Structure formats: structure tokens, C-alpha cells
Short mmCIF file of C-alpha atoms and ligand atoms in Angstrom, two decimals:
data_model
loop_
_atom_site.label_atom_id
_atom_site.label_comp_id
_atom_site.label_asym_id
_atom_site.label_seq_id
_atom_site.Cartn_x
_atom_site.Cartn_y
_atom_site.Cartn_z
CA UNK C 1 51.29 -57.13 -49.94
CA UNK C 2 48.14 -55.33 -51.91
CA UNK C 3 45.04 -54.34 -50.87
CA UNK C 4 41.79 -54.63 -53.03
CA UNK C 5 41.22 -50.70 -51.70
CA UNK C 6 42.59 -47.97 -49.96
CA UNK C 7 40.06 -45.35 -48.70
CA UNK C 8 42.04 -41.99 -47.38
CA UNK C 9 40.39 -39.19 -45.70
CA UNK C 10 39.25 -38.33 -42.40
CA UNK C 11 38.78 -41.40 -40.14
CA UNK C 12 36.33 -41.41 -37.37
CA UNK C 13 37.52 -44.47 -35.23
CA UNK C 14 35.91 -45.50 -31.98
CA UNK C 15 39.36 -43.76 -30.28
CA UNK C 16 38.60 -40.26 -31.73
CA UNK C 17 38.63 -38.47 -35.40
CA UNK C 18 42.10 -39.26 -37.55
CA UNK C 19 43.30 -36.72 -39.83
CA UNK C 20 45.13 -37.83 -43.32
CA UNK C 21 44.18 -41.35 -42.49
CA UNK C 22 43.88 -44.45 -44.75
CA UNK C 23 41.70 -47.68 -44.43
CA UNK C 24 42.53 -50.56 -46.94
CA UNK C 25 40.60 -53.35 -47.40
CA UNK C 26 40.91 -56.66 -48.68
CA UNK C 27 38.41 -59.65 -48.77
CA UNK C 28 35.28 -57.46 -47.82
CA UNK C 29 37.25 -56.21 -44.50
CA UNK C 30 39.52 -53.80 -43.35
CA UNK C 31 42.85 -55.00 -42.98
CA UNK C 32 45.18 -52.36 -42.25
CA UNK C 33 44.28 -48.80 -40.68
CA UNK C 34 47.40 -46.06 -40.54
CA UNK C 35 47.70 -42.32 -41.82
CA UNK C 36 50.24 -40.51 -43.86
CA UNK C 37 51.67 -42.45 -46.85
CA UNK C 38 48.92 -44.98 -47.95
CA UNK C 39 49.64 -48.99 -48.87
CA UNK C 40 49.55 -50.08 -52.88
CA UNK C 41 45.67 -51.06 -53.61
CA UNK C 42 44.15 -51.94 -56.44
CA UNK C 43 41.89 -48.94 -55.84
CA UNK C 44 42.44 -45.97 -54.11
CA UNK C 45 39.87 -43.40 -53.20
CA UNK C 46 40.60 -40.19 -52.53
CA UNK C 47 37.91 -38.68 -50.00
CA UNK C 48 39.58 -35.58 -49.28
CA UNK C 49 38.48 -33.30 -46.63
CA UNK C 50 35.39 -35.64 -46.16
CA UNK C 51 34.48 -37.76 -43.17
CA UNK C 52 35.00 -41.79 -43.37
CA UNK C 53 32.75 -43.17 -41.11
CA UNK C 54 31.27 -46.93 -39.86
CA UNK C 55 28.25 -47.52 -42.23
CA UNK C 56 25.18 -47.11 -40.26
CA UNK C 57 23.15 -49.86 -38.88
CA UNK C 58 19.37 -48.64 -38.88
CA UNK C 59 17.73 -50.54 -35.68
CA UNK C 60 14.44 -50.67 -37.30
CA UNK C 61 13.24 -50.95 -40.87
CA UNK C 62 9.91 -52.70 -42.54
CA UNK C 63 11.03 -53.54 -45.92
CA UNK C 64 8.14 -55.97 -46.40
CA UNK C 65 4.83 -54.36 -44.83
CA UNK C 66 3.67 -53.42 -48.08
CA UNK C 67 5.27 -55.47 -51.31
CA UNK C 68 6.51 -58.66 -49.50
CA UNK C 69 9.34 -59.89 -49.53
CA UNK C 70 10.77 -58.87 -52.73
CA UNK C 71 10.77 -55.43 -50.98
CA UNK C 72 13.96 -55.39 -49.82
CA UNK C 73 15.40 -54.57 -53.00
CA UNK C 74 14.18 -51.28 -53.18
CA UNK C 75 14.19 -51.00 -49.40
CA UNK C 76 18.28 -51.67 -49.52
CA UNK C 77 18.64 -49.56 -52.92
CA UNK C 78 17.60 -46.67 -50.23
CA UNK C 79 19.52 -48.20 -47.42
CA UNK C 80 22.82 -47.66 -49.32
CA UNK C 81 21.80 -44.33 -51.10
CA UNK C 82 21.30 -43.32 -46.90
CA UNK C 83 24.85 -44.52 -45.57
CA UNK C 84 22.92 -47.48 -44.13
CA UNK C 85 25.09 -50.63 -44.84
CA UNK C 86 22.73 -53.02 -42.51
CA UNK C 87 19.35 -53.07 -42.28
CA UNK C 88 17.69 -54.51 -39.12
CA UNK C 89 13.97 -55.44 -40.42
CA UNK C 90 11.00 -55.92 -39.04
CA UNK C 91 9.22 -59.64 -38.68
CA UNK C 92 5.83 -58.18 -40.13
CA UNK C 93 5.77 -58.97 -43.42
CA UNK C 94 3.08 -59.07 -45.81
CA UNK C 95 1.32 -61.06 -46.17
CA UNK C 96 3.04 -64.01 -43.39
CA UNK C 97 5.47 -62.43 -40.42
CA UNK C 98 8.53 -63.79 -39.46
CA UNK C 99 7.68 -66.47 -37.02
CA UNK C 100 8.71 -69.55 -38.15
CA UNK C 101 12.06 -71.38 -39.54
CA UNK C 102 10.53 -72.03 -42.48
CA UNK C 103 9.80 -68.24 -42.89
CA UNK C 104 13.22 -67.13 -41.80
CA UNK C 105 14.58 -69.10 -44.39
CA UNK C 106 12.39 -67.92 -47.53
CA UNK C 107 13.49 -64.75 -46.50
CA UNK C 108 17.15 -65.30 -45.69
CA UNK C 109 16.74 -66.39 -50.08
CA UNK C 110 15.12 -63.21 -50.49
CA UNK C 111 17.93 -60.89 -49.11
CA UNK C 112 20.46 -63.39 -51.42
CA UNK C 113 18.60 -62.60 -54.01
CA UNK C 114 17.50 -58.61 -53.67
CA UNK C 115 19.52 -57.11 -50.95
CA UNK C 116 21.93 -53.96 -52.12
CA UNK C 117 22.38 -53.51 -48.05
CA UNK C 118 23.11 -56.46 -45.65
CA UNK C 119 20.07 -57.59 -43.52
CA UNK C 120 19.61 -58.79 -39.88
CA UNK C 121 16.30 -59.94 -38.88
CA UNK C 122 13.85 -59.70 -35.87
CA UNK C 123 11.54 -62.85 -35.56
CA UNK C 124 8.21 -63.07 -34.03
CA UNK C 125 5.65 -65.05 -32.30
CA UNK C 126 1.61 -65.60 -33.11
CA UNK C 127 -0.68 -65.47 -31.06
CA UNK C 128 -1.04 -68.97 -29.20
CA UNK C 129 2.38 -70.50 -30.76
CA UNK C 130 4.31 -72.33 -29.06
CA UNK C 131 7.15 -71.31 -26.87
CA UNK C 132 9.56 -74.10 -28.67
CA UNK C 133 9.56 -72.49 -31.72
CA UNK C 134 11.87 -69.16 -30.42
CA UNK C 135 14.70 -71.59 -30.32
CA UNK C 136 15.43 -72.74 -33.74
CA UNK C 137 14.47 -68.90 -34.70
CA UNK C 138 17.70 -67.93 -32.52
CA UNK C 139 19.83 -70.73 -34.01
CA UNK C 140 19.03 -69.38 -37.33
CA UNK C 141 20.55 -65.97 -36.60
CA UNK C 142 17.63 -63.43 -35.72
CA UNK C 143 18.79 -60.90 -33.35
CA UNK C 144 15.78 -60.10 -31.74
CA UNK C 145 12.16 -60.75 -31.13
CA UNK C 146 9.22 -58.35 -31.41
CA UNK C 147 5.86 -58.48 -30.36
CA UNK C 148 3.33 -55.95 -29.97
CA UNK C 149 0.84 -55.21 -27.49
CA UNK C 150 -1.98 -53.64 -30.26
CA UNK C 151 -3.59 -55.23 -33.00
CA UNK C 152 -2.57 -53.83 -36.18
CA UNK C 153 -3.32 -56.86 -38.74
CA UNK C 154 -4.89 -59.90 -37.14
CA UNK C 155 -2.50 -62.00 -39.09
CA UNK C 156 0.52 -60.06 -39.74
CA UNK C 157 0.95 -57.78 -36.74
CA UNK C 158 -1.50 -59.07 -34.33
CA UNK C 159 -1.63 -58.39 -30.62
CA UNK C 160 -0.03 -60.22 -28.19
CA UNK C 161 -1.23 -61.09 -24.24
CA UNK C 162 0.57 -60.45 -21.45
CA UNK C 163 0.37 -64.04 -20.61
CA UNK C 164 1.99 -65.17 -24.17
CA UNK C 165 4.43 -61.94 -23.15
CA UNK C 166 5.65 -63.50 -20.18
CA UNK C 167 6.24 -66.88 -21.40
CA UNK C 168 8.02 -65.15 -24.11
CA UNK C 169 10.16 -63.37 -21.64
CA UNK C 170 10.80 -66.51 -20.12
CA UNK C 171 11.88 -68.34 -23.04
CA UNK C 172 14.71 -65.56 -23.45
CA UNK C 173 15.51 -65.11 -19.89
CA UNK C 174 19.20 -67.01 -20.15
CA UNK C 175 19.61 -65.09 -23.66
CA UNK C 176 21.30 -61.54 -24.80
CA UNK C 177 18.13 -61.58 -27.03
CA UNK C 178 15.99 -58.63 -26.65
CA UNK C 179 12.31 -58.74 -27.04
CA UNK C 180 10.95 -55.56 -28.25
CA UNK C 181 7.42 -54.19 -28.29
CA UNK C 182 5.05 -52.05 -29.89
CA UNK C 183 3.77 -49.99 -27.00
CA UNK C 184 -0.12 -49.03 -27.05
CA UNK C 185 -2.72 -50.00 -25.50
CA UNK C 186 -5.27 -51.48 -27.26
CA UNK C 187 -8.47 -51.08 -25.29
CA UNK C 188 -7.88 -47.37 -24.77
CA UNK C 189 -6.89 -46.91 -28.49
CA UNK C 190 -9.77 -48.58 -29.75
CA UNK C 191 -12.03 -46.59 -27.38
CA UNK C 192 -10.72 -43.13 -28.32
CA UNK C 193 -10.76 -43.69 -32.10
CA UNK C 194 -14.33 -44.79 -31.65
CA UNK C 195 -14.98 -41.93 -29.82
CA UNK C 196 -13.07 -39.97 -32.27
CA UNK C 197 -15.29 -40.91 -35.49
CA UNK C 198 -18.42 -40.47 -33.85
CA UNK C 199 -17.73 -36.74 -33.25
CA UNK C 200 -16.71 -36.18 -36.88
CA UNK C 201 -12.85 -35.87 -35.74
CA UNK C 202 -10.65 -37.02 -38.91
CA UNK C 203 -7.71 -35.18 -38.83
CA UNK C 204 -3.84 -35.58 -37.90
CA UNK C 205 -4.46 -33.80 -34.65
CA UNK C 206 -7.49 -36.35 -33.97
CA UNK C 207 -4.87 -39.14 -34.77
CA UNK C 208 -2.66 -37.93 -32.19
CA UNK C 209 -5.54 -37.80 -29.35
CA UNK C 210 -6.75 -40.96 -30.02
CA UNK C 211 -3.70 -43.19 -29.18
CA UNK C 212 -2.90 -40.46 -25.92
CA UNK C 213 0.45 -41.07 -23.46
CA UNK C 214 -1.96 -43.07 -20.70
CA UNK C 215 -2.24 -45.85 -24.03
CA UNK C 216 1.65 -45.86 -24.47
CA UNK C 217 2.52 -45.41 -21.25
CA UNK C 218 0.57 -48.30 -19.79
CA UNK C 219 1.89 -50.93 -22.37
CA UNK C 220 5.24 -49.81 -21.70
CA UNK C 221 5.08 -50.08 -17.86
CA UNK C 222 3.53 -53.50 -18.21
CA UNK C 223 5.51 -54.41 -20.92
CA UNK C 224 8.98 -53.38 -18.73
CA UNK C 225 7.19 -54.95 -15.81
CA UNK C 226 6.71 -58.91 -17.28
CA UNK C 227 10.47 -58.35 -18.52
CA UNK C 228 11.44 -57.62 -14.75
CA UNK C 229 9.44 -60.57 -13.67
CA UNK C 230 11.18 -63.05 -16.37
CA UNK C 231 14.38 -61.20 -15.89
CA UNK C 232 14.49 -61.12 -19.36
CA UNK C 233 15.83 -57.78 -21.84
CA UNK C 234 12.77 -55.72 -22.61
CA UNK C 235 12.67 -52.98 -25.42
CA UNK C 236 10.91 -50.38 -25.91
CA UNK C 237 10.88 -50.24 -29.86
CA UNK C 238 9.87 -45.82 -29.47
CA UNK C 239 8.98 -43.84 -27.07
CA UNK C 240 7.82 -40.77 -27.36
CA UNK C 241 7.97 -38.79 -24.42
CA UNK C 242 10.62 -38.56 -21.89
CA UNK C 243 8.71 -39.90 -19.27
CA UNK C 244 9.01 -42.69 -21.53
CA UNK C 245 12.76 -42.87 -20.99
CA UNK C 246 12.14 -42.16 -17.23
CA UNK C 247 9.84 -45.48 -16.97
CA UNK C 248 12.88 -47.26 -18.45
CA UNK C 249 15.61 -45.94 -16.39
CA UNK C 250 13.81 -46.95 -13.18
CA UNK C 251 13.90 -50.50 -14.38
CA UNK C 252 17.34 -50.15 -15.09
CA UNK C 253 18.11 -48.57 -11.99
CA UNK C 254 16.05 -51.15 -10.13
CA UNK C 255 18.81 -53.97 -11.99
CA UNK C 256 16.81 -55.16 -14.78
CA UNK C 257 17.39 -55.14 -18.23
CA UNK C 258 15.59 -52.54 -20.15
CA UNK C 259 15.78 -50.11 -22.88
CA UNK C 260 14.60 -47.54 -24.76
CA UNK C 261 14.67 -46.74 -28.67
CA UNK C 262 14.09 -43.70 -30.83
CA UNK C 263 13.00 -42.67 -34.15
CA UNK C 264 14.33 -39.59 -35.61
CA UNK C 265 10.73 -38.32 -36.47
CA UNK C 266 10.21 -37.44 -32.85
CA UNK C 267 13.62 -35.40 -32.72
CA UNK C 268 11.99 -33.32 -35.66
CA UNK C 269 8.50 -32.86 -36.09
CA UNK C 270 6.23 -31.38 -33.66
CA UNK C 271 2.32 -32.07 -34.42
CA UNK C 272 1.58 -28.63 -33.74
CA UNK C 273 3.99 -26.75 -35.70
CA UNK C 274 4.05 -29.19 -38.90
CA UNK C 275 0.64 -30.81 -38.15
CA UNK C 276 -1.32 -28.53 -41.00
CA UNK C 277 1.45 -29.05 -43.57
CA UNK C 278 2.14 -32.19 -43.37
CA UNK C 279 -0.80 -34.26 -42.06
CA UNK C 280 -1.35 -37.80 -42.46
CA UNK C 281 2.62 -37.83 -44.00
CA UNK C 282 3.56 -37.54 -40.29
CA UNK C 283 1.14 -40.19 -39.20
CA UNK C 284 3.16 -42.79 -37.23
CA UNK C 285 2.37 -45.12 -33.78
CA UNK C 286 2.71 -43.84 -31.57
CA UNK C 287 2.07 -40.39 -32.57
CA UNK C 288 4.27 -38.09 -32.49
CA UNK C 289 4.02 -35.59 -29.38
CA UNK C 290 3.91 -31.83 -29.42
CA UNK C 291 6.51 -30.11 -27.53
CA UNK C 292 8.85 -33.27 -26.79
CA UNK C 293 11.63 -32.50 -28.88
CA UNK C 294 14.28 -30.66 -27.15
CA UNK C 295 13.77 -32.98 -24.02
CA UNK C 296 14.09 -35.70 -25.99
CA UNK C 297 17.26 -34.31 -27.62
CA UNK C 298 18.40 -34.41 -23.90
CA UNK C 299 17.47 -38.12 -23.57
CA UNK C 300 19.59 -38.95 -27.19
CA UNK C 301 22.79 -36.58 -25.55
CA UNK C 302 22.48 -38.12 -21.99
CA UNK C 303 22.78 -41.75 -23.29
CA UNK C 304 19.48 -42.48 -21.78
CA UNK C 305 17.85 -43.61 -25.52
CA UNK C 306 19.65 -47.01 -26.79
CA UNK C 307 20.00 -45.46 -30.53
CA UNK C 308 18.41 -43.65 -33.04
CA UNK C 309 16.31 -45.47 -35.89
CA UNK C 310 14.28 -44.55 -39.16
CA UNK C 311 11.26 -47.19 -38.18
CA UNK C 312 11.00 -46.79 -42.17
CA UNK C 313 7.93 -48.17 -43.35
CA UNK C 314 7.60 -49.06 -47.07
CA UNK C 315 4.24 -47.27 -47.76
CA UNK C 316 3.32 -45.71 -51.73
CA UNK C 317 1.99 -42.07 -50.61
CA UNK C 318 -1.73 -43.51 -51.85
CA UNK C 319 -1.78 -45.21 -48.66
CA UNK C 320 -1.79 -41.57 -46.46
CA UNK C 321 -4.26 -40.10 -49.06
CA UNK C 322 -7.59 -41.12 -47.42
CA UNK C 323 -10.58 -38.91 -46.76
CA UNK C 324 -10.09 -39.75 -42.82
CA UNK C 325 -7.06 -39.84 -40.81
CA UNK C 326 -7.66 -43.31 -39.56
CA UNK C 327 -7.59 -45.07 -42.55
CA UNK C 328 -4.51 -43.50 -43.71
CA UNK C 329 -1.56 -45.87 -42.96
CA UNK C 330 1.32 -45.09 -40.06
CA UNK C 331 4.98 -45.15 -40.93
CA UNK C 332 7.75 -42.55 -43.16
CA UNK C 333 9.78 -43.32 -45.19
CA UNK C 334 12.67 -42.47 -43.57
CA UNK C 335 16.29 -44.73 -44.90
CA UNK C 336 17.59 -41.73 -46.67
CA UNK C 337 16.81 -38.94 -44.20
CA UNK C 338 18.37 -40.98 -41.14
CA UNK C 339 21.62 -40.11 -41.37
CA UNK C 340 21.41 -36.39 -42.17
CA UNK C 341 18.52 -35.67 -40.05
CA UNK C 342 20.47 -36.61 -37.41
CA UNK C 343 23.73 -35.17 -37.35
CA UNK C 344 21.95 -32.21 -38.67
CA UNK C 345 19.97 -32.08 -35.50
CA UNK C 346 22.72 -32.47 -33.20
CA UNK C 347 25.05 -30.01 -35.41
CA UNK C 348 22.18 -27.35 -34.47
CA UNK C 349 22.05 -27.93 -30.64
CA UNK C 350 25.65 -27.90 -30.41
CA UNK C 351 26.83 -31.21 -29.84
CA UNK C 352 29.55 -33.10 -31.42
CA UNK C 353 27.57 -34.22 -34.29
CA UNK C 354 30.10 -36.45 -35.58
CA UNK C 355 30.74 -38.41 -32.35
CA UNK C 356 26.93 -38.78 -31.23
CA UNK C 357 26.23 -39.96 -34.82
CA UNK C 358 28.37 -42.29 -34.95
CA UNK C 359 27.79 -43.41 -31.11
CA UNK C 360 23.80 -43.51 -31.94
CA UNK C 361 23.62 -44.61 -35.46
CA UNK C 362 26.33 -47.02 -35.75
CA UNK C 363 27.80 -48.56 -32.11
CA UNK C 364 25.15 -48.60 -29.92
CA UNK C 365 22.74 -50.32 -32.41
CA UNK C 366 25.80 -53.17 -33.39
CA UNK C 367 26.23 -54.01 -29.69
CA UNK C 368 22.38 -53.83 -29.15
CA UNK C 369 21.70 -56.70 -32.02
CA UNK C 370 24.81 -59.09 -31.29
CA UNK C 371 26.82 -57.25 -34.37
CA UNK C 372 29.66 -55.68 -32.99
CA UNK C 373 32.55 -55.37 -33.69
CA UNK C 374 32.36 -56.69 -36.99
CA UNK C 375 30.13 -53.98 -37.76
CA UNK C 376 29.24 -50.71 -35.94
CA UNK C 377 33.22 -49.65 -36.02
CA UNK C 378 36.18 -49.00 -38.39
CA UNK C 379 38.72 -51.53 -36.32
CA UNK C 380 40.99 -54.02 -37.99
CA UNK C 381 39.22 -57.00 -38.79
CA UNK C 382 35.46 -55.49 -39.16
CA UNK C 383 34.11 -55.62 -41.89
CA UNK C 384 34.33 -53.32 -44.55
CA UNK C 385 30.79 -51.33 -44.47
CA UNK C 386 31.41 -47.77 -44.44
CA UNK C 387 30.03 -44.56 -44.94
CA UNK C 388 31.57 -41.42 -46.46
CA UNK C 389 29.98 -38.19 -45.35
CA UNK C 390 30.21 -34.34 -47.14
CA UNK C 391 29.84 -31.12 -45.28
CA UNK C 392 27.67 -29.99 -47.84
CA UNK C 393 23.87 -28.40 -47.31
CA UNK C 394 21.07 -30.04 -49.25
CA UNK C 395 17.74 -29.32 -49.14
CA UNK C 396 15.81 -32.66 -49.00
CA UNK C 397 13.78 -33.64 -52.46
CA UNK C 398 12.48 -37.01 -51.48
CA UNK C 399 11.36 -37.29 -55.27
CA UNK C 400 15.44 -38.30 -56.23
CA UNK C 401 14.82 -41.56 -53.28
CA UNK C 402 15.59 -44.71 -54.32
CA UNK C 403 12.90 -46.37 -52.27
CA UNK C 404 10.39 -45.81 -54.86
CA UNK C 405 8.16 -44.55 -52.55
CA UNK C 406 9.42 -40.51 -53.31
CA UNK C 407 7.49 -39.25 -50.44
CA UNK C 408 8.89 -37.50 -47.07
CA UNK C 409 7.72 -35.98 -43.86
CA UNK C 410 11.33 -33.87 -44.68
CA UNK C 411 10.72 -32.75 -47.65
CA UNK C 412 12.39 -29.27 -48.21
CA UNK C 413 13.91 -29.76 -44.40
CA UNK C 414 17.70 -28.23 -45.14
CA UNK C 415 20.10 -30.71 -43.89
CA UNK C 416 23.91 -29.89 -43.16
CA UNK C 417 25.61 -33.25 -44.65
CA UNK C 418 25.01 -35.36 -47.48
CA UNK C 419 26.36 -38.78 -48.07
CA UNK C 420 29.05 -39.08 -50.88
CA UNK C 421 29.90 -42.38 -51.04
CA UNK C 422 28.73 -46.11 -49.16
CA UNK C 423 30.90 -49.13 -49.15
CA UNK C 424 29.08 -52.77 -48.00
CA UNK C 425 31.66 -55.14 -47.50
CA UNK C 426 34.58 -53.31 -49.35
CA UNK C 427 31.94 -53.05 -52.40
CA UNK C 428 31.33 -49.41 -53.63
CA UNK C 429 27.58 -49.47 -53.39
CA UNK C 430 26.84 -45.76 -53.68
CA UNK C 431 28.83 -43.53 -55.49
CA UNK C 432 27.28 -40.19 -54.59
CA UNK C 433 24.64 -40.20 -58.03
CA UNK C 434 23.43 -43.97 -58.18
CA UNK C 435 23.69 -46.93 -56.35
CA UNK C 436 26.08 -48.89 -58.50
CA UNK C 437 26.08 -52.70 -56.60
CA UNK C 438 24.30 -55.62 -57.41
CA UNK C 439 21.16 -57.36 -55.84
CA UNK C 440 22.42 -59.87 -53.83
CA UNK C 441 25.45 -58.22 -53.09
CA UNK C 442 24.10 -57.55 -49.37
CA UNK C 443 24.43 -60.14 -46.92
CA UNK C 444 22.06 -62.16 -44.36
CA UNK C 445 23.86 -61.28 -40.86
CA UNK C 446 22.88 -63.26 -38.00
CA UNK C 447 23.51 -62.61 -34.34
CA UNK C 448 26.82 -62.95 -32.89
CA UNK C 449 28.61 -62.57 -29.60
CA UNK C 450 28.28 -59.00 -28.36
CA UNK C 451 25.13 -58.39 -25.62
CA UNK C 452 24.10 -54.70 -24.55
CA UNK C 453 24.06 -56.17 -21.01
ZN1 ZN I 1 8.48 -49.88 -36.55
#
């Protein structure tokens, strides 16, 4: 019997690395999985010394912040470009979030119609809405819920009390389904910008004092707290300290469900090393901490962070060029630098880069959202999104992104791999040069069985 494609290579499978290995695929899965003499295909690709790995799922993405909905195209066009075959985006959407069925289902038509990546979706709730709502939200396929405990927009990304929190929480409570939050404080944020402005402070370094670890760290506790009370799965959405990870591991270790998230702009930047070059580019909620890096490298190797995510935020660079730091917006660009920023990272400390990328970037975040192991793996029977990845330097250029946003916090950052080729759903969707699927040719993927608890 044929396959539609045989990919031979280097196979990272979830039981270790496989030398002169071959995948083939047929129907948008993999079928068979073997080394040495490779199966007839109508295709076979030849990825030499090169590493085939699970495409990566990237936890959090806002495709539709700034341009709506029809964002996702360009948002996926980068996804794929990245070695990101699913997308898990973000419910705040401009100018309406994610919060009703009606709403899920304009935008499940948008990812038919513009997605180069597939897309699973968080869902949220407004301020006041009802409770009965989550349900037919969850029977529509989103794979989590996220709320936030600071008022960004008053209608797209509002704040949320801890009263509407808990009866949130309790609405999941017999679920897998994680609600995450954005973790700052709102009184203490306001209070410190205000005080802020009125000394003349503007710049990135004012930014960073003005949303300090007492505002994070407060939301968080109370956040991880009404979970605990619910007995419901609480998320942290990033944290970035590792005290932050500490506060979470206690609730663990007290028997409740909780967990912690990263983005890999806090294993890289440090606000007082790339502060004065970079500026408002590195402006992101929370801020980015100085000197947290290396223990928070610890936290990624020690299995105490869930995964690793971009938390790529579809901004044009106009939006960071403001005379004052606090009216610059917060959020990088991040789908292409994901995957090379972090093995890189972990290449340089001496771990196994391979294994901790693919344990970070690709399982972790498919059990996490209900996808595994149809994704998150290369296993017989998942399906066929997959990454191919080249020991090759590059220094990043963020002006050859797809996103067309072509701006970077990583610009000129040297990173150790590049991705040579993405597959979404057997599909060649990246060839190495240009994204060569279709629109549409990325899926809508809803939750399915697998919990994190
Ligand atoms: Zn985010």
C-alpha cells in the first residue's frame, strides 16, 4: 500500500531520537513510523542529517488584538514560517472577545477561511455574564478560559472580580478546563503609573517599576487561592519571577490544581542589560524582570513551568513609538523566534536542547489544552503536523517575518537552529523560503480527551 509522503531523517519520538528513520503519511496523519528502507510514497522527502520533530503548539498567541479577526492569516503565515503547526489564541479580540457562541463561531469561519496554521481557542467571560454561558463555549471546542485580573480595554480585555473569578472557578470545577489569568493588580498598577507620570518618569525602566512583583504577585496568590477554594485548575498565563513558580508549587503541593506558564522573553531579555537598546520593543505585562533569567532557566529544566510560549501579540511597531512609555502598547512579536530562541537557550546552558524543546514546546502544551496525542507527538495515528529543524546559525532579521509586523525584541540575537521545513496535516506549509499552503488549509481544533491533571 502507498503513502501520500514519506519524510526520512532524524526522528525525535516521545521514546528517544531515531537515526535513518522514516514517517509516511497518508490522509493528513502518520500512518507508518520505521527506519532503514523507506515505504513507496507519492512524495518522499529527503531531510538528511536534519531533525524531524512534532510541530510546535504555541500556548499563547493574540492573532486578533490589533486587525480582528482576519488576523489570523498573517498571524498563521508566521506560525508556519516558526515550526508552529497550532496556534492556541487568545479570546481578546478586537474589537468583541471571545465570550459568546455566537463569537466562537464567526471565528471558527475565520480560521476556515485565513488560517495557514491550525487554531485552538481560549474563550472568555465579561464582566457580569452569566455563568451559563461557559457551557455551550466548552461544547463548542475551546480549550480553555481566560480572564484577567487588570483592566486593559474596558470592552475587550476588561477586568474581572474575584467574585465573578470564583463563580467562574466553580463553573469548571468538574472540568479538565483550565482557567488562566492575567496576573496584576490593578489598584497598585494604576497607583504607580500615576505616580510614575507625575514625576516625569516615561521610560522602559519606569514601565517596569510601575507594575512591581507585590502587583503580580498578589493577583497570582489570590488568583491560585479562589482556584483552591473551587477546586478548580488555575493558570498562571506568565510569571515572571521564580517566586512566581514557588507560589504555584505550594498549591500543587498542598493537592490543588495549579500551574505555571512562560514566555520565552523572560528566558532572554534582562531590562537592565537590553533596557537602553531596546526600550518600549521589550515592553510586555508583566514586565520583564532584571536578573531572573538563569533561575528561571532552572524553573523551565526542573519541570516546574507548564511550557514555554511566544504570548505573540500582533502589534505594527507604530504602536511602541510613543513619546511616553505608557502609551506604547505591551506584547512582541514573537511566532518566528519561539522555536529557535528556545532550543538556542537551552543549547547554551547545556541541556538537551532537543528533548526539552520538544518536552516544552510541543507535549506539555498538547496535554495542557486537551490535544494530545493527536498532536504534540510523532506516534502512529497523530496527526501529521511536523516540524523539520537545521543545525544551522542565523542571525535573526525580523524584517524577512511573515507576520507583517517585521519588528523584534531579537533582532540580530544569533540563534543556533533554523527551521527548514513545516508540515500541517501532511501539507508542506513551509518550505524553508516561503510559506507555500493555502488559507484555509489550517484547521479549527477543539478540545479533546487528554487533562494535565
Ligand atoms: Zn498574552
Amino acid at each position: 500500500m502507498t503513502y501520500d509522503s514519506v519524510i526520512r531523517g532524524t526522528a525525535v519520538l516521545p521514546e528517544g531520537t531515531l537515526d535513518s528513520a522514516w514517517i509516511a503519511i497518508r490522509d493528513g496523519r502518520i500512518a507508518a513510523i520505521g527506519t532503514g528502507e523507506a515505504p513507496q510514497a507519492t512524495e518522499t522527502f529527503d531531510a538528511g542529517s536534519d531533525l524531524i520533530i512534532p510541530g510546535v503548539i504555541d500556548g499563547q498567541t493574540h492573532a486578533c488584538s490589533y486587525g480582528g479577526l482576519p488576523g489570523i492569516r498573517s498571524t498563521t503565515r508566521s506560525a508556519v514560517a516558526g515550526g508552529i503547526t497550532t496556534i492556541v489564541d487568545m479570546p481578546y479580540d478586537n474589537p468583541d472577545p471571545l465570550n459568546s457562541l455566537e463569537r466562537l463561531d464567526a471565528k471558527v469561519a475565520a480560521i476556515r477561511e485565513h488560517a495557514h496554521s491550525n487554531v485552538a481557542l481560549y474563550g472568555t467571560v465579561m464582566p457580569g455574564q452569566s455563568v451559563e454561558e461557559i457551557e455551550p463555549l466548552i461544547d463548542g471546542g475551546v480549550v480553555a478560559f481566560k480572564i484577567s485580573t487588570f483592566e486593559s480595554s474596558p470592552t475587550r480585555f476588561p477586568r474581572i472580580s474575584s467574585t465573578q473569578t470564583l463563580e467562574i472557578f466553580s463553573a469548571l470545577a468538574d472540568t479538565a478546563i483550565p482557567l488562566g489569568v492575567h496576573n496584576e493588580d490593578q489598584e497598585i498598577v494604576r497607583a504607580h503609573i500615576a505616580a510614575a507620570k507625575a514625576a516625569g518618569r516615561n521610560g522602559i525602566e519606569a514601565h517596569s517599576e510601575s507594575r512591581p512583583p507585590a502587583a503580580e504577585m498578589a493577583a497570582t496568590a489570590q488568583f491560585l487561592e479562589l482556584g483552591a477554594a473551587a477546586g478548580a485548575h488555575a493558570h498562571i498565563v506568565h510569571l515572571t519571577t521564580t517566586r512566581g513558580f514557588d507560589l504555584v508549587e505550594n498549591y500543587l503541593n498542598d493537592g490543588y490544581r495549579s500551574t505555571g506558564e512562560l514566555c520565552v522573553h523572560y528566558l532572554w531579555l534582562d531590562p537592565e542589560i537590553d533596557g537602553p537598546e531596546l526600550g518600549a520593543k521589550m515592553k510586555v505585562n508583566p514586565p520583564i524582570r532584571p536578573g531572573q533569567i538563569e533561575a528561571l532557566w532552572d524553573d523551565v529544566a526542573s519541570g516546574r513551568v507548564a511550557f514555554v510560549s511566544s504570548d505573540h501579540s500582533s502589534w505594527p511597531i507604530d504602536n511602541k513609538f510613543t513619546a511616553s512609555i505608557f502609551d506604547a502598547g505591551a506584547g512582541v512579536p514573537g511566532l518566528e523566534t519561539l522555536l529557535p530562541a528556545f532550543y538556542t537557550g537551552a543549547a547554551t546552558r547545556g541541556y538537551d536542547a532537543v528533548a526539552l524543546t520538544v518536552l516544552q514546546l510541543c507535549e506539555r502544551p498538547a496535554k495542557f489544552f486537551g490535544l494530545w496525542p493527536m498532536k504534540g507527538a510523532l506516534v502512529i495515528g497523530a496527526d501529521a503536523d511536523i516540524a523539520i529543524l537545521k543545525a544551522e546559525k542565523q542571525v535573526w532579521d525580523s524584517s524577512k517575518a511573515h507576520d507583517e509586523l517585521c519588528w523584534s525584541p531579537f533582532d540580530g540575537r544569533e540563534f543556533s537552529v533554523r527551521v527548514a521545513r513545516t508540515y500541517v496535516g501532511g501539507k508542506l506549509a513551509w518550505d524553508g523560503n516561503a510559506v507555500v499552503n493555502a488559507p484555509g488549509d489550517g484547521q479549527y481544533v477543539g478540545r479533546g480527551t487528554s487533562a494535565w491533571f
